[in-house]
């Protein structure tokens, strides 16, 4: 790599960190991030579609974790190793059905499980109103606040593919 390439990369990292610090600051978060409430209406995409409405009544959106590369200090480097032998931080994000982020929790070590990060979010500032829930993958706990698929069930992928419809994961409510 040339010195100019390294300089651009360092500039990118600095700018990325400044943006990340800005959007996770209390001033930005309180002003722009609004968690859904009990009175938040169901997205019309779900409410007006007979394939989805009775099944996803009460759904607020989707929740999942992602890993973002990290460069922690050497003293805590080992905690940031993820299950794919990379070094990352685990970030929890929730979105509405119209793809607006409504919650983000960043900074957890890459070795942290999705369920553990979710538990911490619920203890601190993620509020999911009674009777409402998020769709999540099988890495999350079975609870009233999340609708997760049963482990080991393929959810009729061949039936969706043979019908010519786009694949949509259907989950059974508990």
PDB file of C-alpha atoms in Angstrom:
ATOM      1  CA  UNK A   1       0.000   0.000   0.000  1.00  0.00           C
ATOM      2  CA  UNK A   2       1.199   3.473  -0.792  1.00  0.00           C
ATOM      3  CA  UNK A   3       1.481   6.191   1.821  1.00  0.00           C
ATOM      4  CA  UNK A   4      -1.337   8.085   0.097  1.00  0.00           C
ATOM      5  CA  UNK A   5      -3.632   5.039   0.372  1.00  0.00           C
ATOM      6  CA  UNK A   6      -2.813   4.707   4.060  1.00  0.00           C
ATOM      7  CA  UNK A   7      -3.479   8.427   4.574  1.00  0.00           C
ATOM      8  CA  UNK A   8      -6.920   8.119   2.905  1.00  0.00           C
ATOM      9  CA  UNK A   9      -7.716   5.057   5.004  1.00  0.00           C
ATOM     10  CA  UNK A  10      -6.759   6.900   8.218  1.00  0.00           C
ATOM     11  CA  UNK A  11      -8.912   9.861   7.158  1.00  0.00           C
ATOM     12  CA  UNK A  12     -11.826   7.511   6.484  1.00  0.00           C
ATOM     13  CA  UNK A  13     -11.458   5.912   9.941  1.00  0.00           C
ATOM     14  CA  UNK A  14     -11.314   9.316  11.640  1.00  0.00           C
ATOM     15  CA  UNK A  15     -14.416  10.538   9.779  1.00  0.00           C
ATOM     16  CA  UNK A  16     -16.278   7.292  10.469  1.00  0.00           C
ATOM     17  CA  UNK A  17     -15.502   7.576  14.194  1.00  0.00           C
ATOM     18  CA  UNK A  18     -16.660  11.202  14.267  1.00  0.00           C
ATOM     19  CA  UNK A  19     -19.941  10.285  12.572  1.00  0.00           C
ATOM     20  CA  UNK A  20     -20.440   7.292  14.882  1.00  0.00           C
ATOM     21  CA  UNK A  21     -19.801   9.466  17.946  1.00  0.00           C
ATOM     22  CA  UNK A  22     -22.211  12.112  16.643  1.00  0.00           C
ATOM     23  CA  UNK A  23     -25.124   9.765  15.928  1.00  0.00           C
ATOM     24  CA  UNK A  24     -24.724   7.934  19.243  1.00  0.00           C
ATOM     25  CA  UNK A  25     -24.401  11.106  21.337  1.00  0.00           C
ATOM     26  CA  UNK A  26     -27.223  11.776  23.823  1.00  0.00           C
ATOM     27  CA  UNK A  27     -28.182  15.034  22.050  1.00  0.00           C
ATOM     28  CA  UNK A  28     -28.684  13.312  18.677  1.00  0.00           C
ATOM     29  CA  UNK A  29     -30.276  10.193  20.152  1.00  0.00           C
ATOM     30  CA  UNK A  30     -32.876  12.059  22.229  1.00  0.00           C
ATOM     31  CA  UNK A  31     -33.779  14.328  19.311  1.00  0.00           C
ATOM     32  CA  UNK A  32     -33.942  11.860  16.417  1.00  0.00           C
ATOM     33  CA  UNK A  33     -34.372   8.318  17.732  1.00  0.00           C
ATOM     34  CA  UNK A  34     -37.952   7.529  18.670  1.00  0.00           C
ATOM     35  CA  UNK A  35     -38.848   4.080  19.960  1.00  0.00           C
ATOM     36  CA  UNK A  36     -42.296   2.806  18.986  1.00  0.00           C
ATOM     37  CA  UNK A  37     -44.957   3.078  21.693  1.00  0.00           C
ATOM     38  CA  UNK A  38     -48.152   1.174  22.465  1.00  0.00           C
ATOM     39  CA  UNK A  39     -50.077   3.615  20.243  1.00  0.00           C
ATOM     40  CA  UNK A  40     -47.680   3.367  17.280  1.00  0.00           C
ATOM     41  CA  UNK A  41     -49.822   2.200  14.338  1.00  0.00           C
ATOM     42  CA  UNK A  42     -48.944  -0.929  12.409  1.00  0.00           C
ATOM     43  CA  UNK A  43     -47.232  -0.171   9.100  1.00  0.00           C
ATOM     44  CA  UNK A  44     -49.717  -0.160   6.208  1.00  0.00           C
ATOM     45  CA  UNK A  45     -47.489  -2.665   4.390  1.00  0.00           C
ATOM     46  CA  UNK A  46     -48.461  -5.205   7.065  1.00  0.00           C
ATOM     47  CA  UNK A  47     -51.948  -3.970   8.022  1.00  0.00           C
ATOM     48  CA  UNK A  48     -53.254  -3.809   4.438  1.00  0.00           C
ATOM     49  CA  UNK A  49     -51.876  -7.184   3.331  1.00  0.00           C
ATOM     50  CA  UNK A  50     -54.113 -10.184   4.152  1.00  0.00           C
ATOM     51  CA  UNK A  51     -51.086 -12.520   3.978  1.00  0.00           C
ATOM     52  CA  UNK A  52     -49.424 -10.642   6.840  1.00  0.00           C
ATOM     53  CA  UNK A  53     -51.992  -8.804   8.956  1.00  0.00           C
ATOM     54  CA  UNK A  54     -53.470 -11.357  11.266  1.00  0.00           C
ATOM     55  CA  UNK A  55     -50.078 -13.042  11.654  1.00  0.00           C
ATOM     56  CA  UNK A  56     -48.023  -9.930  12.419  1.00  0.00           C
ATOM     57  CA  UNK A  57     -50.527  -7.901  14.423  1.00  0.00           C
ATOM     58  CA  UNK A  58     -48.492  -6.183  17.122  1.00  0.00           C
ATOM     59  CA  UNK A  59     -45.179  -6.392  15.250  1.00  0.00           C
ATOM     60  CA  UNK A  60     -43.056  -3.255  15.548  1.00  0.00           C
ATOM     61  CA  UNK A  61     -40.326  -4.249  13.090  1.00  0.00           C
ATOM     62  CA  UNK A  62     -37.222  -6.420  13.004  1.00  0.00           C
ATOM     63  CA  UNK A  63     -34.284  -6.664  15.396  1.00  0.00           C
ATOM     64  CA  UNK A  64     -30.876  -8.203  14.724  1.00  0.00           C
ATOM     65  CA  UNK A  65     -27.206  -7.914  15.510  1.00  0.00           C
ATOM     66  CA  UNK A  66     -24.283  -7.307  13.216  1.00  0.00           C
ATOM     67  CA  UNK A  67     -20.534  -7.378  13.663  1.00  0.00           C
ATOM     68  CA  UNK A  68     -18.440  -4.344  12.755  1.00  0.00           C
ATOM     69  CA  UNK A  69     -14.665  -4.611  12.592  1.00  0.00           C
ATOM     70  CA  UNK A  70     -12.934  -3.183  15.644  1.00  0.00           C
ATOM     71  CA  UNK A  71      -9.409  -2.305  16.715  1.00  0.00           C
ATOM     72  CA  UNK A  72      -9.491  -2.373  20.527  1.00  0.00           C
ATOM     73  CA  UNK A  73      -6.466  -1.799  22.763  1.00  0.00           C
ATOM     74  CA  UNK A  74      -4.232  -4.851  23.113  1.00  0.00           C
ATOM     75  CA  UNK A  75      -5.203  -5.238  26.786  1.00  0.00           C
ATOM     76  CA  UNK A  76      -8.803  -6.137  25.841  1.00  0.00           C
ATOM     77  CA  UNK A  77      -8.180  -7.453  22.316  1.00  0.00           C
ATOM     78  CA  UNK A  78      -9.124 -11.069  23.175  1.00  0.00           C
ATOM     79  CA  UNK A  79     -12.682 -10.152  24.224  1.00  0.00           C
ATOM     80  CA  UNK A  80     -13.391  -8.718  20.782  1.00  0.00           C
ATOM     81  CA  UNK A  81     -12.670 -11.971  18.915  1.00  0.00           C
ATOM     82  CA  UNK A  82     -15.891 -13.177  17.348  1.00  0.00           C
ATOM     83  CA  UNK A  83     -16.921 -16.731  16.448  1.00  0.00           C
ATOM     84  CA  UNK A  84     -15.443 -16.336  12.945  1.00  0.00           C
ATOM     85  CA  UNK A  85     -11.949 -15.561  14.294  1.00  0.00           C
ATOM     86  CA  UNK A  86     -12.255 -11.876  13.461  1.00  0.00           C
ATOM     87  CA  UNK A  87     -12.017  -8.888  15.761  1.00  0.00           C
ATOM     88  CA  UNK A  88     -15.282  -6.974  15.925  1.00  0.00           C
ATOM     89  CA  UNK A  89     -17.915  -5.320  18.040  1.00  0.00           C
ATOM     90  CA  UNK A  90     -21.457  -6.672  18.209  1.00  0.00           C
ATOM     91  CA  UNK A  91     -24.075  -4.027  17.340  1.00  0.00           C
ATOM     92  CA  UNK A  92     -27.790  -4.515  18.011  1.00  0.00           C
ATOM     93  CA  UNK A  93     -30.178  -2.639  15.709  1.00  0.00           C
ATOM     94  CA  UNK A  94     -33.967  -2.497  15.412  1.00  0.00           C
ATOM     95  CA  UNK A  95     -35.823  -1.167  12.393  1.00  0.00           C
ATOM     96  CA  UNK A  96     -39.435  -0.477  11.573  1.00  0.00           C
ATOM     97  CA  UNK A  97     -41.029  -2.138   8.563  1.00  0.00           C
ATOM     98  CA  UNK A  98     -40.364   0.969   6.475  1.00  0.00           C
ATOM     99  CA  UNK A  99     -36.618   0.517   7.161  1.00  0.00           C
ATOM    100  CA  UNK A 100     -36.156   3.330   9.675  1.00  0.00           C
ATOM    101  CA  UNK A 101     -33.745   2.568  12.490  1.00  0.00           C
ATOM    102  CA  UNK A 102     -35.510   2.992  15.809  1.00  0.00           C
ATOM    103  CA  UNK A 103     -32.846   1.551  18.133  1.00  0.00           C
ATOM    104  CA  UNK A 104     -29.078   0.961  18.032  1.00  0.00           C
ATOM    105  CA  UNK A 105     -26.769  -0.353  20.746  1.00  0.00           C
ATOM    106  CA  UNK A 106     -23.108  -0.486  19.770  1.00  0.00           C
ATOM    107  CA  UNK A 107     -19.854  -1.267  21.506  1.00  0.00           C
ATOM    108  CA  UNK A 108     -20.316  -4.806  22.755  1.00  0.00           C
ATOM    109  CA  UNK A 109     -17.380  -7.173  22.309  1.00  0.00           C
ATOM    110  CA  UNK A 110     -17.457  -9.466  19.280  1.00  0.00           C
ATOM    111  CA  UNK A 111     -17.537 -12.460  21.620  1.00  0.00           C
ATOM    112  CA  UNK A 112     -20.873 -11.318  23.113  1.00  0.00           C
ATOM    113  CA  UNK A 113     -23.939 -13.302  22.073  1.00  0.00           C
ATOM    114  CA  UNK A 114     -26.910 -11.611  20.414  1.00  0.00           C
ATOM    115  CA  UNK A 115     -29.108 -12.703  23.324  1.00  0.00           C
ATOM    116  CA  UNK A 116     -26.724 -11.160  25.845  1.00  0.00           C
ATOM    117  CA  UNK A 117     -26.632  -7.839  24.003  1.00  0.00           C
ATOM    118  CA  UNK A 118     -30.457  -7.870  23.767  1.00  0.00           C
ATOM    119  CA  UNK A 119     -30.727  -8.557  27.511  1.00  0.00           C
ATOM    120  CA  UNK A 120     -28.454  -5.597  28.282  1.00  0.00           C
ATOM    121  CA  UNK A 121     -30.472  -3.338  25.964  1.00  0.00           C
ATOM    122  CA  UNK A 122     -33.703  -4.299  27.750  1.00  0.00           C
ATOM    123  CA  UNK A 123     -32.124  -3.593  31.151  1.00  0.00           C
ATOM    124  CA  UNK A 124     -31.057  -0.096  30.111  1.00  0.00           C
ATOM    125  CA  UNK A 125     -33.102   1.686  27.465  1.00  0.00           C
ATOM    126  CA  UNK A 126     -34.854  -0.621  24.980  1.00  0.00           C
ATOM    127  CA  UNK A 127     -38.544  -0.534  25.879  1.00  0.00           C
ATOM    128  CA  UNK A 128     -40.907  -2.856  24.037  1.00  0.00           C
ATOM    129  CA  UNK A 129     -44.535  -2.096  24.963  1.00  0.00           C
ATOM    130  CA  UNK A 130     -46.774  -4.882  26.261  1.00  0.00           C
ATOM    131  CA  UNK A 131     -48.530  -6.692  23.416  1.00  0.00           C
ATOM    132  CA  UNK A 132     -45.925  -5.556  20.867  1.00  0.00           C
ATOM    133  CA  UNK A 133     -42.889  -7.436  19.602  1.00  0.00           C
ATOM    134  CA  UNK A 134     -39.996  -7.451  17.145  1.00  0.00           C
ATOM    135  CA  UNK A 135     -39.173 -10.179  14.632  1.00  0.00           C
ATOM    136  CA  UNK A 136     -35.764 -11.693  15.380  1.00  0.00           C
ATOM    137  CA  UNK A 137     -33.629 -14.661  14.359  1.00  0.00           C
ATOM    138  CA  UNK A 138     -32.966 -17.811  16.359  1.00  0.00           C
ATOM    139  CA  UNK A 139     -29.980 -16.218  18.151  1.00  0.00           C
ATOM    140  CA  UNK A 140     -32.392 -14.387  20.431  1.00  0.00           C
ATOM    141  CA  UNK A 141     -34.334 -15.712  23.419  1.00  0.00           C
ATOM    142  CA  UNK A 142     -37.925 -16.877  23.261  1.00  0.00           C
ATOM    143  CA  UNK A 143     -39.891 -14.189  25.107  1.00  0.00           C
ATOM    144  CA  UNK A 144     -42.999 -12.004  24.769  1.00  0.00           C
ATOM    145  CA  UNK A 145     -40.971  -9.144  23.242  1.00  0.00           C
ATOM    146  CA  UNK A 146     -39.545 -11.166  20.324  1.00  0.00           C
ATOM    147  CA  UNK A 147     -40.970 -13.509  17.731  1.00  0.00           C
ATOM    148  CA  UNK A 148     -38.222 -15.978  16.852  1.00  0.00           C
ATOM    149  CA  UNK A 149     -38.331 -19.029  14.573  1.00  0.00           C
ATOM    150  CA  UNK A 150     -38.197 -22.505  15.997  1.00  0.00           C
ATOM    151  CA  UNK A 151     -34.700 -23.956  15.666  1.00  0.00           C
ATOM    152  CA  UNK A 152     -34.264 -26.591  12.984  1.00  0.00           C
ATOM    153  CA  UNK A 153     -37.457 -25.740  11.064  1.00  0.00           C
ATOM    154  CA  UNK A 154     -36.937 -24.803   7.400  1.00  0.00           C
ATOM    155  CA  UNK A 155     -40.277 -22.978   7.062  1.00  0.00           C
ATOM    156  CA  UNK A 156     -41.350 -24.440   3.742  1.00  0.00           C
ATOM    157  CA  UNK A 157     -38.705 -22.823   1.547  1.00  0.00           C
ATOM    158  CA  UNK A 158     -39.469 -25.165  -1.356  1.00  0.00           C
ATOM    159  CA  UNK A 159     -43.169 -24.229  -1.282  1.00  0.00           C
ATOM    160  CA  UNK A 160     -42.325 -20.519  -1.486  1.00  0.00           C
ATOM    161  CA  UNK A 161     -39.835 -21.060  -4.306  1.00  0.00           C
ATOM    162  CA  UNK A 162     -42.161 -23.269  -6.382  1.00  0.00           C
ATOM    163  CA  UNK A 163     -45.009 -20.752  -6.111  1.00  0.00           C
ATOM    164  CA  UNK A 164     -42.866 -18.032  -7.685  1.00  0.00           C
ATOM    165  CA  UNK A 165     -43.253 -15.816  -4.629  1.00  0.00           C
ATOM    166  CA  UNK A 166     -40.366 -14.069  -2.999  1.00  0.00           C
ATOM    167  CA  UNK A 167     -39.065 -15.893   0.070  1.00  0.00           C
ATOM    168  CA  UNK A 168     -40.533 -14.533   3.303  1.00  0.00           C
ATOM    169  CA  UNK A 169     -39.750 -16.119   6.659  1.00  0.00           C
ATOM    170  CA  UNK A 170     -42.960 -17.085   8.459  1.00  0.00           C
ATOM    171  CA  UNK A 171     -42.678 -17.673  12.158  1.00  0.00           C
ATOM    172  CA  UNK A 172     -45.080 -19.362  14.519  1.00  0.00           C
ATOM    173  CA  UNK A 173     -46.335 -17.273  17.421  1.00  0.00           C
ATOM    174  CA  UNK A 174     -45.951 -18.789  20.861  1.00  0.00           C
TER     175      UNK A 174
END
